[in-house]
Amino acid sequence: MPITRNAKKALRASERKNAVNDRTKKVLKEGVKTVHKLVLAKQWTEAKESLSKAYSAIDKAAKKGVIKKNTASRKKSRLSRLSKEAK
């Protein structure tokens, strides 16, 4: 446990940032899972709509620093390839 006043404040800030990052990661994972499920179910129009939402979530996570830029690019590339190959 932190002892000094500054360490206590740093802990509170860290907990807030952790909560925001966890929320961002959850939205990211849900978006990717949705696309995967729709592609497996062969629901192409819904998959295309959710693909743009997943792209948005990936870009926001990369912008906030939750994931790195190359990781975001890789995820987007794999989702795009998945939706193209499945057709």
Tab-separated table of N, CA, C and O in Angstrom:
chain	number	residue	atom	x	y	z
A	1	MET	N	0.833	-1.186	0.000
A	1	MET	CA	0.000	0.000	0.000
A	1	MET	C	0.879	1.252	0.000
A	1	MET	O	1.910	1.287	0.665
A	2	PRO	N	0.444	2.267	-0.733
A	2	PRO	CA	1.211	3.510	-0.759
A	2	PRO	C	1.157	4.219	0.592
A	2	PRO	O	0.146	4.145	1.306
A	3	ILE	N	2.217	4.884	0.905
A	3	ILE	CA	2.301	5.573	2.189
A	3	ILE	C	2.220	7.083	1.999
A	3	ILE	O	1.434	7.758	2.659
A	4	THR	N	3.010	7.606	1.086
A	4	THR	CA	3.028	9.055	0.896
A	4	THR	C	1.786	9.528	0.155
A	4	THR	O	1.114	8.758	-0.536
A	5	ARG	N	1.515	10.826	0.296
A	5	ARG	CA	0.340	11.417	-0.332
A	5	ARG	C	0.423	11.316	-1.858
A	5	ARG	O	-0.565	11.009	-2.536
A	6	ASN	N	1.610	11.535	-2.362
A	6	ASN	CA	1.817	11.475	-3.812
A	6	ASN	C	1.614	10.060	-4.349
A	6	ASN	O	1.032	9.864	-5.417
A	7	ALA	N	2.068	9.073	-3.604
A	7	ALA	CA	1.897	7.683	-4.024
A	7	ALA	C	0.430	7.272	-4.005
A	7	ALA	O	-0.030	6.524	-4.873
A	8	LYS	N	-0.318	7.795	-3.039
A	8	LYS	CA	-1.757	7.496	-2.971
A	8	LYS	C	-2.475	8.077	-4.188
A	8	LYS	O	-3.342	7.435	-4.785
A	9	LYS	N	-2.106	9.302	-4.542
A	9	LYS	CA	-2.714	9.951	-5.701
A	9	LYS	C	-2.350	9.195	-6.978
A	9	LYS	O	-3.197	8.995	-7.857
A	10	ALA	N	-1.116	8.756	-7.089
A	10	ALA	CA	-0.676	8.000	-8.267
A	10	ALA	C	-1.450	6.691	-8.382
A	10	ALA	O	-1.799	6.259	-9.485
A	11	LEU	N	-1.728	6.060	-7.264
A	11	LEU	CA	-2.490	4.815	-7.266
A	11	LEU	C	-3.921	5.056	-7.769
A	11	LEU	O	-4.440	4.279	-8.577
A	12	ARG	N	-4.544	6.142	-7.303
A	12	ARG	CA	-5.898	6.461	-7.759
A	12	ARG	C	-5.911	6.715	-9.269
A	12	ARG	O	-6.783	6.218	-9.987
A	13	ALA	N	-4.939	7.457	-9.750
A	13	ALA	CA	-4.858	7.754	-11.188
A	13	ALA	C	-4.643	6.481	-11.982
A	13	ALA	O	-5.242	6.278	-13.039
A	14	SER	N	-3.789	5.623	-11.463
A	14	SER	CA	-3.505	4.360	-12.133
A	14	SER	C	-4.754	3.484	-12.224
A	14	SER	O	-5.010	2.845	-13.255
A	15	GLU	N	-5.542	3.468	-11.174
A	15	GLU	CA	-6.779	2.677	-11.179
A	15	GLU	C	-7.778	3.223	-12.192
A	15	GLU	O	-8.463	2.464	-12.877
A	16	ARG	N	-7.878	4.561	-12.297
A	16	ARG	CA	-8.774	5.165	-13.283
A	16	ARG	C	-8.326	4.832	-14.698
A	16	ARG	O	-9.136	4.449	-15.552
A	17	LYS	N	-7.041	4.956	-14.960
A	17	LYS	CA	-6.518	4.651	-16.294
A	17	LYS	C	-6.718	3.180	-16.637
A	17	LYS	O	-7.029	2.823	-17.774
A	18	ASN	N	-6.548	2.317	-15.636
A	18	ASN	CA	-6.727	0.887	-15.838
A	18	ASN	C	-8.171	0.576	-16.213
A	18	ASN	O	-8.431	-0.244	-17.098
A	19	ALA	N	-9.116	1.256	-15.573
A	19	ALA	CA	-10.530	1.038	-15.879
A	19	ALA	C	-10.844	1.471	-17.310
A	19	ALA	O	-11.566	0.772	-18.036
A	20	VAL	N	-10.306	2.605	-17.725
A	20	VAL	CA	-10.544	3.095	-19.088
A	20	VAL	C	-9.939	2.139	-20.103
A	20	VAL	O	-10.563	1.800	-21.115
A	21	ASN	N	-8.723	1.689	-19.844
A	21	ASN	CA	-8.061	0.764	-20.768
A	21	ASN	C	-8.806	-0.562	-20.851
A	21	ASN	O	-8.930	-1.137	-21.937
A	22	ASP	N	-9.306	-1.047	-19.727
A	22	ASP	CA	-10.062	-2.303	-19.731
A	22	ASP	C	-11.335	-2.165	-20.557
A	22	ASP	O	-11.702	-3.073	-21.309
A	23	ARG	N	-12.014	-1.013	-20.422
A	23	ARG	CA	-13.219	-0.775	-21.211
A	23	ARG	C	-12.904	-0.758	-22.698
A	23	ARG	O	-13.618	-1.347	-23.506
A	24	THR	N	-11.811	-0.094	-23.047
A	24	THR	CA	-11.417	-0.004	-24.452
A	24	THR	C	-11.087	-1.383	-25.013
A	24	THR	O	-11.484	-1.726	-26.125
A	25	LYS	N	-10.368	-2.187	-24.243
A	25	LYS	CA	-10.028	-3.545	-24.678
A	25	LYS	C	-11.277	-4.399	-24.848
A	25	LYS	O	-11.369	-5.203	-25.785
A	26	LYS	N	-12.252	-4.228	-23.946
A	26	LYS	CA	-13.473	-5.010	-24.022
A	26	LYS	C	-14.243	-4.678	-25.299
A	26	LYS	O	-14.709	-5.581	-26.002
A	27	VAL	N	-14.367	-3.392	-25.616
A	27	VAL	CA	-15.062	-2.974	-26.835
A	27	VAL	C	-14.342	-3.529	-28.061
A	27	VAL	O	-14.965	-4.009	-29.012
A	28	LEU	N	-13.019	-3.482	-28.024
A	28	LEU	CA	-12.199	-3.999	-29.124
A	28	LEU	C	-12.447	-5.491	-29.336
A	28	LEU	O	-12.730	-5.936	-30.457
A	29	LYS	N	-12.380	-6.263	-28.266
A	29	LYS	CA	-12.565	-7.707	-28.374
A	29	LYS	C	-13.972	-8.073	-28.813
A	29	LYS	O	-14.162	-8.994	-29.607
A	30	GLU	N	-14.967	-7.339	-28.300
A	30	GLU	CA	-16.343	-7.615	-28.696
A	30	GLU	C	-16.557	-7.350	-30.180
A	30	GLU	O	-17.250	-8.095	-30.864
A	31	GLY	N	-15.950	-6.283	-30.689
A	31	GLY	CA	-16.083	-5.966	-32.106
A	31	GLY	C	-15.484	-7.034	-32.992
A	31	GLY	O	-16.088	-7.453	-33.987
A	32	VAL	N	-14.307	-7.513	-32.619
A	32	VAL	CA	-13.637	-8.556	-33.403
A	32	VAL	C	-14.427	-9.863	-33.341
A	32	VAL	O	-14.622	-10.537	-34.360
A	33	LYS	N	-14.918	-10.206	-32.152
A	33	LYS	CA	-15.697	-11.438	-32.003
A	33	LYS	C	-16.978	-11.396	-32.824
A	33	LYS	O	-17.385	-12.400	-33.412
A	34	THR	N	-17.610	-10.235	-32.860
A	34	THR	CA	-18.850	-10.094	-33.625
A	34	THR	C	-18.605	-10.377	-35.095
A	34	THR	O	-19.381	-11.095	-35.735
A	35	VAL	N	-17.535	-9.820	-35.640
A	35	VAL	CA	-17.216	-10.053	-37.052
A	35	VAL	C	-16.966	-11.535	-37.296
A	35	VAL	O	-17.478	-12.117	-38.258
A	36	HIS	N	-16.189	-12.175	-36.418
A	36	HIS	CA	-15.900	-13.601	-36.572
A	36	HIS	C	-17.185	-14.429	-36.569
A	36	HIS	O	-17.361	-15.307	-37.414
A	37	LYS	N	-18.064	-14.152	-35.632
A	37	LYS	CA	-19.298	-14.923	-35.533
A	37	LYS	C	-20.174	-14.753	-36.767
A	37	LYS	O	-20.756	-15.708	-37.274
A	38	LEU	N	-20.268	-13.515	-37.249
A	38	LEU	CA	-21.108	-13.257	-38.416
A	38	LEU	C	-20.531	-13.891	-39.674
A	38	LEU	O	-21.282	-14.377	-40.529
A	39	VAL	N	-19.217	-13.908	-39.806
A	39	VAL	CA	-18.597	-14.542	-40.972
A	39	VAL	C	-18.827	-16.049	-40.928
A	39	VAL	O	-19.142	-16.674	-41.943
A	40	LEU	N	-18.690	-16.636	-39.736
A	40	LEU	CA	-18.927	-18.076	-39.610
A	40	LEU	C	-20.382	-18.434	-39.882
A	40	LEU	O	-20.678	-19.501	-40.404
A	41	ALA	N	-21.288	-17.516	-39.542
A	41	ALA	CA	-22.712	-17.745	-39.788
A	41	ALA	C	-23.105	-17.374	-41.222
A	41	ALA	O	-24.259	-17.530	-41.605
A	42	LYS	N	-22.142	-16.852	-41.983
A	42	LYS	CA	-22.336	-16.453	-43.387
A	42	LYS	C	-23.399	-15.366	-43.534
A	42	LYS	O	-24.185	-15.369	-44.469
A	43	GLN	N	-23.389	-14.443	-42.611
A	43	GLN	CA	-24.269	-13.279	-42.685
A	43	GLN	C	-23.422	-12.102	-43.154
A	43	GLN	O	-22.889	-11.333	-42.360
A	44	TRP	N	-23.301	-11.967	-44.480
A	44	TRP	CA	-22.304	-11.065	-45.068
A	44	TRP	C	-22.624	-9.597	-44.863
A	44	TRP	O	-21.721	-8.803	-44.582
A	45	THR	N	-23.893	-9.215	-45.001
A	45	THR	CA	-24.222	-7.794	-44.861
A	45	THR	C	-23.997	-7.306	-43.426
A	45	THR	O	-23.437	-6.228	-43.216
A	46	GLU	N	-24.401	-8.125	-42.464
A	46	GLU	CA	-24.181	-7.759	-41.070
A	46	GLU	C	-22.697	-7.744	-40.737
A	46	GLU	O	-22.213	-6.906	-39.976
A	47	ALA	N	-21.955	-8.689	-41.328
A	47	ALA	CA	-20.515	-8.748	-41.090
A	47	ALA	C	-19.830	-7.496	-41.619
A	47	ALA	O	-18.918	-6.961	-40.990
A	48	LYS	N	-20.283	-7.031	-42.778
A	48	LYS	CA	-19.685	-5.829	-43.359
A	48	LYS	C	-19.953	-4.611	-42.481
A	48	LYS	O	-19.075	-3.771	-42.281
A	49	GLU	N	-21.167	-4.518	-41.932
A	49	GLU	CA	-21.499	-3.407	-41.039
A	49	GLU	C	-20.669	-3.464	-39.756
A	49	GLU	O	-20.144	-2.451	-39.292
A	50	SER	N	-20.570	-4.647	-39.196
A	50	SER	CA	-19.816	-4.764	-37.951
A	50	SER	C	-18.316	-4.650	-38.187
A	50	SER	O	-17.574	-4.327	-37.264
A	51	LEU	N	-17.878	-4.890	-39.422
A	51	LEU	CA	-16.461	-4.732	-39.745
A	51	LEU	C	-16.045	-3.278	-39.585
A	51	LEU	O	-14.978	-2.996	-39.026
A	52	SER	N	-16.887	-2.365	-40.030
A	52	SER	CA	-16.545	-0.953	-39.882
A	52	SER	C	-16.536	-0.543	-38.409
A	52	SER	O	-15.693	0.263	-37.980
A	53	LYS	N	-17.439	-1.113	-37.614
A	53	LYS	CA	-17.456	-0.817	-36.178
A	53	LYS	C	-16.198	-1.380	-35.501
A	53	LYS	O	-15.620	-0.754	-34.617
A	54	ALA	N	-15.791	-2.571	-35.945
A	54	ALA	CA	-14.587	-3.179	-35.388
A	54	ALA	C	-13.353	-2.355	-35.753
A	54	ALA	O	-12.461	-2.148	-34.928
A	55	TYR	N	-13.303	-1.873	-37.010
A	55	TYR	CA	-12.201	-1.005	-37.431
A	55	TYR	C	-12.128	0.233	-36.539
A	55	TYR	O	-11.051	0.655	-36.124
A	56	SER	N	-13.287	0.810	-36.267
A	56	SER	CA	-13.342	2.007	-35.436
A	56	SER	C	-12.810	1.716	-34.035
A	56	SER	O	-12.028	2.494	-33.479
A	57	ALA	N	-13.223	0.591	-33.468
A	57	ALA	CA	-12.764	0.217	-32.124
A	57	ALA	C	-11.263	-0.024	-32.111
A	57	ALA	O	-10.564	0.380	-31.169
A	58	ILE	N	-10.754	-0.669	-33.166
A	58	ILE	CA	-9.322	-0.939	-33.256
A	58	ILE	C	-8.549	0.368	-33.355
A	58	ILE	O	-7.530	0.570	-32.671
A	59	ASP	N	-9.023	1.280	-34.200
A	59	ASP	CA	-8.340	2.561	-34.372
A	59	ASP	C	-8.345	3.381	-33.079
A	59	ASP	O	-7.343	4.017	-32.733
A	60	LYS	N	-9.472	3.367	-32.365
A	60	LYS	CA	-9.545	4.111	-31.112
A	60	LYS	C	-8.585	3.533	-30.073
A	60	LYS	O	-7.934	4.273	-29.331
A	61	ALA	N	-8.510	2.205	-30.018
A	61	ALA	CA	-7.595	1.569	-29.063
A	61	ALA	C	-6.149	1.918	-29.385
A	61	ALA	O	-5.349	2.174	-28.483
A	62	ALA	N	-5.820	1.961	-30.669
A	62	ALA	CA	-4.457	2.310	-31.066
A	62	ALA	C	-4.176	3.778	-30.766
A	62	ALA	O	-3.075	4.134	-30.322
A	63	LYS	N	-5.152	4.624	-30.988
A	63	LYS	CA	-4.987	6.055	-30.741
A	63	LYS	C	-4.756	6.331	-29.255
A	63	LYS	O	-3.948	7.179	-28.888
A	64	LYS	N	-5.464	5.590	-28.395
A	64	LYS	CA	-5.334	5.780	-26.956
A	64	LYS	C	-4.095	5.100	-26.381
A	64	LYS	O	-3.782	5.267	-25.210
A	65	GLY	N	-3.424	4.271	-27.196
A	65	GLY	CA	-2.221	3.605	-26.724
A	65	GLY	C	-2.492	2.293	-26.019
A	65	GLY	O	-1.598	1.737	-25.376
A	66	VAL	N	-3.717	1.783	-26.131
A	66	VAL	CA	-4.039	0.500	-25.499
A	66	VAL	C	-3.362	-0.633	-26.263
A	66	VAL	O	-2.850	-1.583	-25.675
A	67	ILE	N	-3.361	-0.526	-27.592
A	67	ILE	CA	-2.603	-1.457	-28.434
A	67	ILE	C	-1.682	-0.635	-29.328
A	67	ILE	O	-1.917	0.554	-29.541
A	68	LYS	N	-0.650	-1.265	-29.838
A	68	LYS	CA	0.300	-0.544	-30.687
A	68	LYS	C	-0.232	-0.410	-32.106
A	68	LYS	O	-1.149	-1.121	-32.513
A	69	LYS	N	0.379	0.493	-32.850
A	69	LYS	CA	-0.075	0.803	-34.200
A	69	LYS	C	0.013	-0.410	-35.120
A	69	LYS	O	-0.921	-0.695	-35.876
A	70	ASN	N	1.096	-1.152	-35.042
A	70	ASN	CA	1.253	-2.324	-35.903
A	70	ASN	C	0.286	-3.439	-35.517
A	70	ASN	O	-0.187	-4.178	-36.381
A	71	THR	N	-0.009	-3.548	-34.242
A	71	THR	CA	-0.990	-4.538	-33.795
A	71	THR	C	-2.353	-4.202	-34.362
A	71	THR	O	-3.084	-5.086	-34.831
A	72	ALA	N	-2.698	-2.922	-34.345
A	72	ALA	CA	-3.978	-2.485	-34.903
A	72	ALA	C	-4.038	-2.797	-36.394
A	72	ALA	O	-5.044	-3.310	-36.900
A	73	SER	N	-2.963	-2.511	-37.078
A	73	SER	CA	-2.903	-2.772	-38.516
A	73	SER	C	-3.055	-4.261	-38.809
A	73	SER	O	-3.779	-4.658	-39.725
A	74	ARG	N	-2.396	-5.081	-38.011
A	74	ARG	CA	-2.460	-6.530	-38.199
A	74	ARG	C	-3.879	-7.052	-37.961
A	74	ARG	O	-4.386	-7.867	-38.723
A	75	LYS	N	-4.529	-6.569	-36.904
A	75	LYS	CA	-5.892	-7.000	-36.613
A	75	LYS	C	-6.845	-6.614	-37.736
A	75	LYS	O	-7.686	-7.407	-38.158
A	76	LYS	N	-6.715	-5.387	-38.237
A	76	LYS	CA	-7.579	-4.930	-39.323
A	76	LYS	C	-7.343	-5.752	-40.580
A	76	LYS	O	-8.283	-6.129	-41.277
A	77	SER	N	-6.096	-6.062	-40.864
A	77	SER	CA	-5.750	-6.838	-42.045
A	77	SER	C	-6.344	-8.243	-41.965
A	77	SER	O	-6.913	-8.752	-42.939
A	78	ARG	N	-6.249	-8.855	-40.810
A	78	ARG	CA	-6.766	-10.215	-40.656
A	78	ARG	C	-8.284	-10.256	-40.739
A	78	ARG	O	-8.854	-11.187	-41.312
A	79	LEU	N	-8.936	-9.237	-40.167
A	79	LEU	CA	-10.395	-9.177	-40.280
A	79	LEU	C	-10.828	-8.985	-41.723
A	79	LEU	O	-11.774	-9.607	-42.189
A	80	SER	N	-10.127	-8.129	-42.411
A	80	SER	CA	-10.450	-7.876	-43.826
A	80	SER	C	-10.276	-9.139	-44.651
A	80	SER	O	-11.134	-9.499	-45.465
A	81	ARG	N	-9.165	-9.822	-44.432
A	81	ARG	CA	-8.895	-11.063	-45.171
A	81	ARG	C	-9.941	-12.119	-44.852
A	81	ARG	O	-10.385	-12.855	-45.736
A	82	LEU	N	-10.332	-12.211	-43.596
A	82	LEU	CA	-11.336	-13.188	-43.192
A	82	LEU	C	-12.653	-12.942	-43.907
A	82	LEU	O	-13.272	-13.879	-44.418
A	83	SER	N	-13.067	-11.704	-43.970
A	83	SER	CA	-14.353	-11.401	-44.614
A	83	SER	C	-14.286	-11.592	-46.118
A	83	SER	O	-15.285	-11.914	-46.747
A	84	LYS	N	-13.118	-11.414	-46.730
A	84	LYS	CA	-12.977	-11.600	-48.174
A	84	LYS	C	-12.880	-13.083	-48.538
A	84	LYS	O	-13.472	-13.532	-49.511
A	85	GLU	N	-12.110	-13.852	-47.756
A	85	GLU	CA	-11.908	-15.273	-48.054
A	85	GLU	C	-13.205	-16.065	-47.891
A	85	GLU	O	-13.474	-16.986	-48.628
A	86	ALA	N	-13.987	-15.691	-46.912
A	86	ALA	CA	-15.178	-16.456	-46.593
A	86	ALA	C	-16.242	-16.344	-47.694
A	86	ALA	O	-17.047	-17.228	-47.859
A	87	LYS	N	-16.232	-15.234	-48.424
A	87	LYS	CA	-17.219	-15.079	-49.493
A	87	LYS	C	-16.896	-16.016	-50.590
A	87	LYS	O	-17.494	-16.698	-51.200
